[in-house]
Amino acid sequence: MATTTLYVFCYLPGLLDAVPAGRFEFDAVAGVGVFAYGRRYLQRATAMSLDCVALPLGGEVLPVTINGGLYGAFRDASPDYWGRLVVASGLKCPVEALSEIDYLVRANATRVGNLDFRPSLEAPEPSLAPPQFQDLADLLEAADSLADGRYVDEPLRVMLEQGSSIGGARPKCTIELDGELWLAKFPARNDQLSIPRLEFGIMELASLCGLNVPETRLETIGQRQVFLTRRFDREAVAGGWSRCGYLSALSLAEWDERDRDKWSYRTVAERIRRYAIRPQANLRELFLRIAFNILVRNTDDHPRNHGFLIRQEGLSLSPLFDVVPSLARRGVSTEFFLAMSVGSKGRLAALENLCGASAAFNLQPAKAKVLVEEMKDRVVTSWRAILSNVGFANHELDILAPSFDRHQ
């Protein structure tokens, strides 16, 4: 049968159990999805849009054909490569052998956002039993084995799956620590430098630059580092965790993951003006994040690495995440490109290219230049000290220097 029916549930504010929000019909052959809100859900005083762009509460909901037939918020709630690898390993099949619906249903209570997908209205609540901090050593070993294609003991694989319904390609897992949910990001065996340590240091630098960053920690497990970032879409409440809706910039702009030529910060800015509750503050923050990406040579700034939180009062930028410099070599051209178009020179990662597009962010050119120069001074004068303070040796800082020194 080509068409699959799923019931979409939503965790509304103040509720620990999800309520039925509507029905999703998915035609795998045509690659088309159709969603309809339920009448009872629309009658709720606290009902909220599942996706303020594609699934408005009071407007027409159209069929979707991009991203394999999934609405933006649905695709965001589905795991990316690492989570899919964990799921596929449990079913003993290749990642590509499973459909989008397979992953959507299989993903669990740690998925990002406030949605759930069930085969029937009577299906039970997924169990939220994330691994604990003390399980990290075992999880690290299991993640290594899985990444290398080796066998993983089923109890450990299940623990990984319970916490792996988050986007991204690198190994990671949601854990519980001190009554809060944290995303633990593991090192990979072939890393030239400790990426967890580097991401932690870059978040410290971003905080110094005035960006909105989540609470983070760096933990040493054996001889290896693990980067912890507190889940900003979860909040500990009596009896569990409340959930916040989530939408990536890819979904906000209604882009297909394959349409890279369309990815543009100007479009994201336009959607912020249309949908955000405090557009001016959000536009300024996005402008500064682009400048920071340029200054630290983060080229992995694709639209799924920019997120928005959906609350009843509206939409706003999530805290910063997934910012890691790409390594450069001395003597090689310092010119590089971001994943999304910045200004009149396209994806060129140049502060001048960004400042030339200041009007898209509701900033006067003079003000934009001042903001960029202030951030540039902080990055140039502070990056080495901050990364040294988090544990990088001098020879490692020398490896990183070409990613930062071009601005001096």
CSV table of N, CA and C in Angstrom, one decimal, residues 133 177-178 182-185 196-197 199-201 203-204 214-220 225-230:
chain,number,residue,atom,x,y,z
A,133,PHE,N,24.4,10.5,32.8
A,133,PHE,CA,25.8,11.0,32.7
A,133,PHE,C,26.8,9.9,32.9
A,177,LEU,N,21.4,14.8,33.2
A,177,LEU,CA,22.4,15.3,34.1
A,177,LEU,C,21.8,16.3,35.0
A,178,ASP,N,21.9,16.1,36.3
A,178,ASP,CA,21.4,17.1,37.3
A,178,ASP,C,20.0,17.5,37.0
A,182,TRP,N,20.6,17.1,28.4
A,182,TRP,CA,21.8,17.6,27.7
A,182,TRP,C,22.1,16.8,26.5
A,183,LEU,N,22.6,17.5,25.4
A,183,LEU,CA,23.0,16.8,24.2
A,183,LEU,C,24.5,16.6,24.4
A,184,ALA,N,25.0,15.3,24.4
A,184,ALA,CA,26.4,14.9,24.5
A,184,ALA,C,26.9,14.7,23.1
A,185,LYS,N,27.9,15.4,22.7
A,185,LYS,CA,28.5,15.3,21.4
A,185,LYS,C,29.9,14.7,21.5
A,196,PRO,N,35.1,18.2,20.3
A,196,PRO,CA,34.3,18.6,21.4
A,196,PRO,C,34.9,19.8,22.2
A,197,ARG,N,36.2,19.7,22.4
A,197,ARG,CA,36.9,20.8,23.1
A,197,ARG,C,36.9,22.1,22.2
A,199,GLU,N,34.6,22.9,20.0
A,199,GLU,CA,33.2,23.5,20.0
A,199,GLU,C,32.9,24.2,21.3
A,200,PHE,N,33.4,23.6,22.4
A,200,PHE,CA,33.2,24.3,23.7
A,200,PHE,C,33.9,25.6,23.7
A,201,GLY,N,35.1,25.7,23.3
A,201,GLY,CA,35.9,26.9,23.2
A,201,GLY,C,35.2,28.0,22.4
A,203,MET,N,32.1,28.2,21.7
A,203,MET,CA,30.9,28.7,22.4
A,203,MET,C,31.3,29.8,23.4
A,204,GLU,N,32.4,29.5,24.1
A,204,GLU,CA,32.9,30.5,25.1
A,204,GLU,C,33.2,31.8,24.4
A,214,PRO,N,23.7,28.5,24.5
A,214,PRO,CA,23.1,27.7,25.5
A,214,PRO,C,24.1,27.4,26.6
A,215,GLU,N,23.7,26.9,27.7
A,215,GLU,CA,24.6,26.4,28.7
A,215,GLU,C,25.4,25.2,28.2
A,216,THR,N,26.7,25.3,28.4
A,216,THR,CA,27.6,24.2,27.9
A,216,THR,C,28.6,23.7,28.9
A,217,ARG,N,29.1,22.5,28.7
A,217,ARG,CA,30.1,21.9,29.6
A,217,ARG,C,31.0,21.1,28.7
A,218,LEU,N,32.2,20.9,29.2
A,218,LEU,CA,33.2,20.0,28.6
A,218,LEU,C,33.6,19.0,29.6
A,219,GLU,N,33.4,17.7,29.3
A,219,GLU,CA,33.7,16.7,30.3
A,219,GLU,C,34.8,15.7,29.7
A,220,THR,N,35.6,15.3,30.5
A,220,THR,CA,36.7,14.3,30.1
A,220,THR,C,36.2,12.9,30.6
A,225,GLN,N,37.4,13.9,25.3
A,225,GLN,CA,36.5,14.9,25.7
A,225,GLN,C,35.1,14.7,25.1
A,226,VAL,N,34.1,15.1,25.8
A,226,VAL,CA,32.7,15.1,25.4
A,226,VAL,C,32.2,16.5,25.6
A,227,PHE,N,31.6,17.1,24.6
A,227,PHE,CA,30.9,18.4,24.7
A,227,PHE,C,29.5,18.2,25.0
A,228,LEU,N,29.0,18.9,26.1
A,228,LEU,CA,27.7,18.9,26.5
A,228,LEU,C,27.0,20.2,26.3
A,229,THR,N,25.8,20.2,25.7
A,229,THR,CA,25.1,21.5,25.6
A,229,THR,C,23.6,21.2,26.1
A,230,ARG,N,23.1,22.1,26.9
A,230,ARG,CA,21.8,21.8,27.5
A,230,ARG,C,20.7,22.0,26.4
